[in-house]
Tab-separated table of C-alpha atoms in Angstrom:
chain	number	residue	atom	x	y	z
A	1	UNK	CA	60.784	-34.313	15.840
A	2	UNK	CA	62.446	-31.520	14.427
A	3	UNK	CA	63.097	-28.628	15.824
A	4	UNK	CA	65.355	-25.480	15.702
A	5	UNK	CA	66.297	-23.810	18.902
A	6	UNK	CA	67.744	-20.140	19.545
A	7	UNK	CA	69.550	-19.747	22.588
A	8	UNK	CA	68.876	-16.350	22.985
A	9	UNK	CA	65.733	-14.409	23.352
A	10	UNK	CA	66.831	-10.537	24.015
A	11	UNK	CA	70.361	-9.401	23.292
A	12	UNK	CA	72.218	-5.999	24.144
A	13	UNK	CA	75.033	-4.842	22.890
A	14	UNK	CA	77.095	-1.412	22.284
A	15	UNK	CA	77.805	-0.447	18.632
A	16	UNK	CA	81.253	-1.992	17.651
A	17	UNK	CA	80.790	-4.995	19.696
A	18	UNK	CA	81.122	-8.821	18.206
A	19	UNK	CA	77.984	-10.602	18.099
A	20	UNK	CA	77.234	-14.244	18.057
A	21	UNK	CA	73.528	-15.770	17.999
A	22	UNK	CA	73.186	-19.620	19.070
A	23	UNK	CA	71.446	-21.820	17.363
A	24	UNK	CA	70.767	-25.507	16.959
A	25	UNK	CA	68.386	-27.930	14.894
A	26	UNK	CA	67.048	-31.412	15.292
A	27	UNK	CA	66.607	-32.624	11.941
A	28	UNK	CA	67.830	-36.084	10.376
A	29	UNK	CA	68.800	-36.157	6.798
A	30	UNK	CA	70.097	-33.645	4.656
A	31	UNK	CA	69.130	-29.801	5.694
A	32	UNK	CA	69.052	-26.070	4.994
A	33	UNK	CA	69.760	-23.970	7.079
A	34	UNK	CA	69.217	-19.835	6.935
A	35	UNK	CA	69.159	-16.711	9.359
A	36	UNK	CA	65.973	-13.938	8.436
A	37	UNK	CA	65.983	-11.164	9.918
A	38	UNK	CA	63.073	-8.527	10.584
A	39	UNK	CA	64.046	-5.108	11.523
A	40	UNK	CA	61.436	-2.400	12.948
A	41	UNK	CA	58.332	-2.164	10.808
A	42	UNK	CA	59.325	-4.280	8.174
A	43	UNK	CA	58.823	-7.819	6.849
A	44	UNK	CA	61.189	-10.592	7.073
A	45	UNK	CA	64.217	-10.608	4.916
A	46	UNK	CA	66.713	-13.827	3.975
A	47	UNK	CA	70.537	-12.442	5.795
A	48	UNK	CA	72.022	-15.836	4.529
A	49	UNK	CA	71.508	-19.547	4.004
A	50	UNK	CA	72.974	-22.865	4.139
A	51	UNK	CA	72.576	-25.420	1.376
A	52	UNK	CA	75.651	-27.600	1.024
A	53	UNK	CA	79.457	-26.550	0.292
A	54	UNK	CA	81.574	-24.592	1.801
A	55	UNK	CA	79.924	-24.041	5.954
A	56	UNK	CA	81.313	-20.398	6.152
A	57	UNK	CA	78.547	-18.623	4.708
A	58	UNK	CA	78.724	-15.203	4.212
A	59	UNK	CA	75.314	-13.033	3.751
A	60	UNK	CA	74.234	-9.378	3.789
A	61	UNK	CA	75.368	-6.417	5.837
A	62	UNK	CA	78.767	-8.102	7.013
A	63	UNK	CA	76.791	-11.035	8.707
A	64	UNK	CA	78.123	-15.149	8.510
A	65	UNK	CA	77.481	-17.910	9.867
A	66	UNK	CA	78.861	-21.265	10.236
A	67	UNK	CA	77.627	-24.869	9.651
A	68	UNK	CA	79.037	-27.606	12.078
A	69	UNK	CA	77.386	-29.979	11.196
A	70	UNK	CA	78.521	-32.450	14.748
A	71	UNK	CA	77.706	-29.886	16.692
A	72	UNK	CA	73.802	-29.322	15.087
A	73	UNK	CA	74.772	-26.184	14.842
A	74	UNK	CA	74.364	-22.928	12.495
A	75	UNK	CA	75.389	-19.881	14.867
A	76	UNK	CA	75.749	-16.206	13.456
A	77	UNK	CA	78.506	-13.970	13.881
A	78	UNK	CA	78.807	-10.228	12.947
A	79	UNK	CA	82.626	-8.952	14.317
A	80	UNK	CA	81.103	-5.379	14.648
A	81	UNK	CA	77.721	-4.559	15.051
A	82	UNK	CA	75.611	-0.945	14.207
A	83	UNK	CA	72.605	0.603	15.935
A	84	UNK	CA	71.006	-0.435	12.062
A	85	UNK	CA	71.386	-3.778	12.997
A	86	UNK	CA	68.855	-3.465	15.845
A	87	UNK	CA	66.284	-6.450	14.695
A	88	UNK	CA	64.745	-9.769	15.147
A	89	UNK	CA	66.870	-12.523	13.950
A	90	UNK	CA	65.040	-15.400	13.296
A	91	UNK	CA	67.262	-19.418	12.435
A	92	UNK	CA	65.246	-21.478	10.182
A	93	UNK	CA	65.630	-24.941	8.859
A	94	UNK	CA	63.826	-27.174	6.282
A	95	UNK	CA	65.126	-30.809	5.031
A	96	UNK	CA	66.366	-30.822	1.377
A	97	UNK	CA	63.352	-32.620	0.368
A	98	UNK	CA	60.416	-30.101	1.865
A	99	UNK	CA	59.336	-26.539	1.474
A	100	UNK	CA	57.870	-25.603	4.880
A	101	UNK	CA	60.436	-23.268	6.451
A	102	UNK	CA	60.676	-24.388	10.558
A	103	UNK	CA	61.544	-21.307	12.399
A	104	UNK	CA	62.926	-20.647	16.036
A	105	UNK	CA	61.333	-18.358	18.471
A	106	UNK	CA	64.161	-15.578	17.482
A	107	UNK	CA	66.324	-13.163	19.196
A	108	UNK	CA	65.369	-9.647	20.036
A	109	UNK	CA	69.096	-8.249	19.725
A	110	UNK	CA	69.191	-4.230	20.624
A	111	UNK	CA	72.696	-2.282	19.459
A	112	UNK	CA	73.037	0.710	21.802
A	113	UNK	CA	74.926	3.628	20.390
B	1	UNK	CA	60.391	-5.258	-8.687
B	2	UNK	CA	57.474	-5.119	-6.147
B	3	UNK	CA	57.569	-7.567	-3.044
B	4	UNK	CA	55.003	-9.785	-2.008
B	5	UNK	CA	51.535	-7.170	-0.464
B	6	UNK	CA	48.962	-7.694	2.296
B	7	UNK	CA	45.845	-7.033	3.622
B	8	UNK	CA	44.656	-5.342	5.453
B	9	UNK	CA	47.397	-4.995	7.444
B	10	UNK	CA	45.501	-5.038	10.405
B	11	UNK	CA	42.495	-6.733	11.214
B	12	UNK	CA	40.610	-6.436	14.477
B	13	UNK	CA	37.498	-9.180	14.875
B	14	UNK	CA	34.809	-9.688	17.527
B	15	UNK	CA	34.742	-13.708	18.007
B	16	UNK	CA	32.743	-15.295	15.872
B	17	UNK	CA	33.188	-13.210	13.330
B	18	UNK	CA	34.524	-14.297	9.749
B	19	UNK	CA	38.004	-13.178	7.922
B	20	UNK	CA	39.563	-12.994	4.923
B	21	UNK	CA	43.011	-12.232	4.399
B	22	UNK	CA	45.019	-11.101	1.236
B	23	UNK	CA	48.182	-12.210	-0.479
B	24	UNK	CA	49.876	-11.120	-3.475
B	25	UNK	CA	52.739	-12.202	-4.129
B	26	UNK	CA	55.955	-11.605	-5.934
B	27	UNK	CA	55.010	-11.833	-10.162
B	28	UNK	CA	55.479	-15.291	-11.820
B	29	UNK	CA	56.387	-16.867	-8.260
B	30	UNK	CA	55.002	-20.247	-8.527
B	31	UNK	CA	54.801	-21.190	-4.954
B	32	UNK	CA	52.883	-19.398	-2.209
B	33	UNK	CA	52.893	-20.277	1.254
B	34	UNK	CA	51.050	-19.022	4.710
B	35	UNK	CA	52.481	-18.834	7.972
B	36	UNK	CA	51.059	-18.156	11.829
B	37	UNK	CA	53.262	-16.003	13.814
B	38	UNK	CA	52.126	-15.420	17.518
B	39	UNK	CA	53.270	-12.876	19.752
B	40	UNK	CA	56.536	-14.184	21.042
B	41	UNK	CA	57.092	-16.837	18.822
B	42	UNK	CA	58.635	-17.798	15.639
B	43	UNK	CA	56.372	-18.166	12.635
B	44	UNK	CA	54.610	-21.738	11.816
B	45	UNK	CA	53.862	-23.443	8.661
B	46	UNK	CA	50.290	-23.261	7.972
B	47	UNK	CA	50.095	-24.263	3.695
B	48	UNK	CA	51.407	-24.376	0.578
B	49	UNK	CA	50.495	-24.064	-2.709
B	50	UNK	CA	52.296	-24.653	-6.137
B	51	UNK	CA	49.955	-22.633	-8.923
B	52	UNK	CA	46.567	-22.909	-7.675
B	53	UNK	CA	46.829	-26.712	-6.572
B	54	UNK	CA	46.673	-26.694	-2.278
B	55	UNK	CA	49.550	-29.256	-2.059
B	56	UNK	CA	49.938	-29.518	1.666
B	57	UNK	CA	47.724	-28.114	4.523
B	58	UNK	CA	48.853	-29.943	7.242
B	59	UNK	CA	49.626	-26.717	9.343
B	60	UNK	CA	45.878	-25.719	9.474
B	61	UNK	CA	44.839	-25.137	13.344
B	62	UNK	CA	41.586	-26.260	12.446
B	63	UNK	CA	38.543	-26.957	9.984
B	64	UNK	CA	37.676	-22.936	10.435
B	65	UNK	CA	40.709	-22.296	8.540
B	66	UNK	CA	40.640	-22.235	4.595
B	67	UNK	CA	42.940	-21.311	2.028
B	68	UNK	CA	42.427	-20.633	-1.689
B	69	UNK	CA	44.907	-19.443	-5.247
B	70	UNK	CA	42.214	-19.851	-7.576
B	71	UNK	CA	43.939	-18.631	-10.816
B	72	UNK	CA	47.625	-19.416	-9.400
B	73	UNK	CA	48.392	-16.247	-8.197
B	74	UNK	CA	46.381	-13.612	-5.284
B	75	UNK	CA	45.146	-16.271	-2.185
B	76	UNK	CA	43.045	-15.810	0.196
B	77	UNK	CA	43.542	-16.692	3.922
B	78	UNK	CA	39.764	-17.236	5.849
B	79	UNK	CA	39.108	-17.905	8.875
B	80	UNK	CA	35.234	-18.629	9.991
B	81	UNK	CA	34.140	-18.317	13.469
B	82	UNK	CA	37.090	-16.788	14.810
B	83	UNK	CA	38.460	-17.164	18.008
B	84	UNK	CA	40.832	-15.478	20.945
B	85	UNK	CA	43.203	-18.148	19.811
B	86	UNK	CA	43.347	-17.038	16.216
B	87	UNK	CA	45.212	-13.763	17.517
B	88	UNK	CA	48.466	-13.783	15.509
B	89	UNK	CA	49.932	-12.337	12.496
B	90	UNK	CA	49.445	-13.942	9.327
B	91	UNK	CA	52.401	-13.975	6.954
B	92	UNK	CA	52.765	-15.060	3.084
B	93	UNK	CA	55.806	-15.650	1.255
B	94	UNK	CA	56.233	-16.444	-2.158
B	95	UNK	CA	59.244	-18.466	-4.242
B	96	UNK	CA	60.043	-18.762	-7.674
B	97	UNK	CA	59.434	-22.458	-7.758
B	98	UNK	CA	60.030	-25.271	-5.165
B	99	UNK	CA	62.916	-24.980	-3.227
B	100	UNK	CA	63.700	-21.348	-4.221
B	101	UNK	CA	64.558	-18.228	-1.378
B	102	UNK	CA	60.875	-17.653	0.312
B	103	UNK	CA	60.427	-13.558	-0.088
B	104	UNK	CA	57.890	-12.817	2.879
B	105	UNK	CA	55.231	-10.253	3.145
B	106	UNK	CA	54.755	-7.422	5.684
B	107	UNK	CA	51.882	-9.886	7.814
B	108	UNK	CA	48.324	-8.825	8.640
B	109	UNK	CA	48.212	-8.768	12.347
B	110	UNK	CA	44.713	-10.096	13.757
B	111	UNK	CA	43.601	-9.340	16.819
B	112	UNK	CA	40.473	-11.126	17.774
B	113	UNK	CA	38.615	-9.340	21.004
């Protein structure tokens, strides 16, 4: 079946710190991958996505991630995070062929300052 | 440009009661979809629509559930006889066409008592 997992459910970290977020997908065939994110009292917003090309992608606010594709895995990485980075970060999947976006439980991360 | 709306944004029901819930979404965007969110989890599929044809409701809890885009743009989320189960928020997001970014809206959050 597929799936996408988050390794992480509640993250805390001081400002300047490096952040990485697990994740992993069960999918077979071709698919996209993107991190949303949904910070305090507001709706969910794309940070990046994965469609084919180059598997360093870069997205919004200093935030990338990276496809490996025999590893299942699309983990995002921030060297130095902000208290305005305090959010829900969400790893989502469809195949290249659907529409419905599959979505992991999330993280809860929290940036101390 | 304006995003994609709700409402209401919040929603509280006795059981048994009947709701409706409100998108709009983004201008021109062809496709629409609905999403389930419960507390602690990652939001899940529900349907999809491209214009006002219902393409794929497979994500439907149950026969209380109905969705409707009757002129290819506002739809309507209702849910008869609601239950504690129900409890969730309710998100839309709207794309361009098939395969485009999904924008998402802020959620109605319904709490059924």
């Amino acid at each position: 079946a597929q799936s996408v997992s988050q390794h992480n459910h509640h993250v805390i970290l001081s400002e300047a710190a490096s952040l990485e977020l697990g994740c992993n997908y069960s999918y077979g065939g071709t698919v996209n991958l993107f991190w949303y994110v949904q910070y305090p009292g507001q709706h969910l917003q794309l940070l990046l996505k994965y469609f084919s090309g180059d598997p360093l992608v870069k997205g919004i606010k200093g935030f990338e991630a990276e496809f490996i594709k025999s590893k299942f895995s699309f983990n995002l990485r921030k060297p130095s995070v902000q208290w305005s980075d305090t959010a829900e970060y969400f790893c989502v999947a469809n195949s290249n062929s659907g529409y419905a976006l599959n979505f992991g439980k999330g993280t809860s991360l929290l940036v101390t300052p | 440009g304006a995003g994609v709306s709700q409402s209401p944004r919040y929603k509280v029901a006795k059981r048994g009661q009947d709701v409706a819930l409100r998108c709009d979404p983004i201008s021109g965007h062809v496709s629409l979809f609905w999403y389930q969110q419960a507390l602690g989890q990652g939001p899940e599929f529900l349907t999809y629509f491209q214009n006002e044809a219902q393409l794929d409701k497979s994500g439907l809890p149950s026969d209380r559930f109905f969705a409707e885009r009757p002129e290819g743009s506002v739809s309507t989320l209702k849910i008869q006889r609601t239950q504690q189960e129900d409890s969730a928020v309710y998100l839309c997001a709207s794309s361009l066409s098939y395969g485009d970014t999904q924008y998402f809206g802020p959620g109605t959050r319904l709490t059924v008592l």
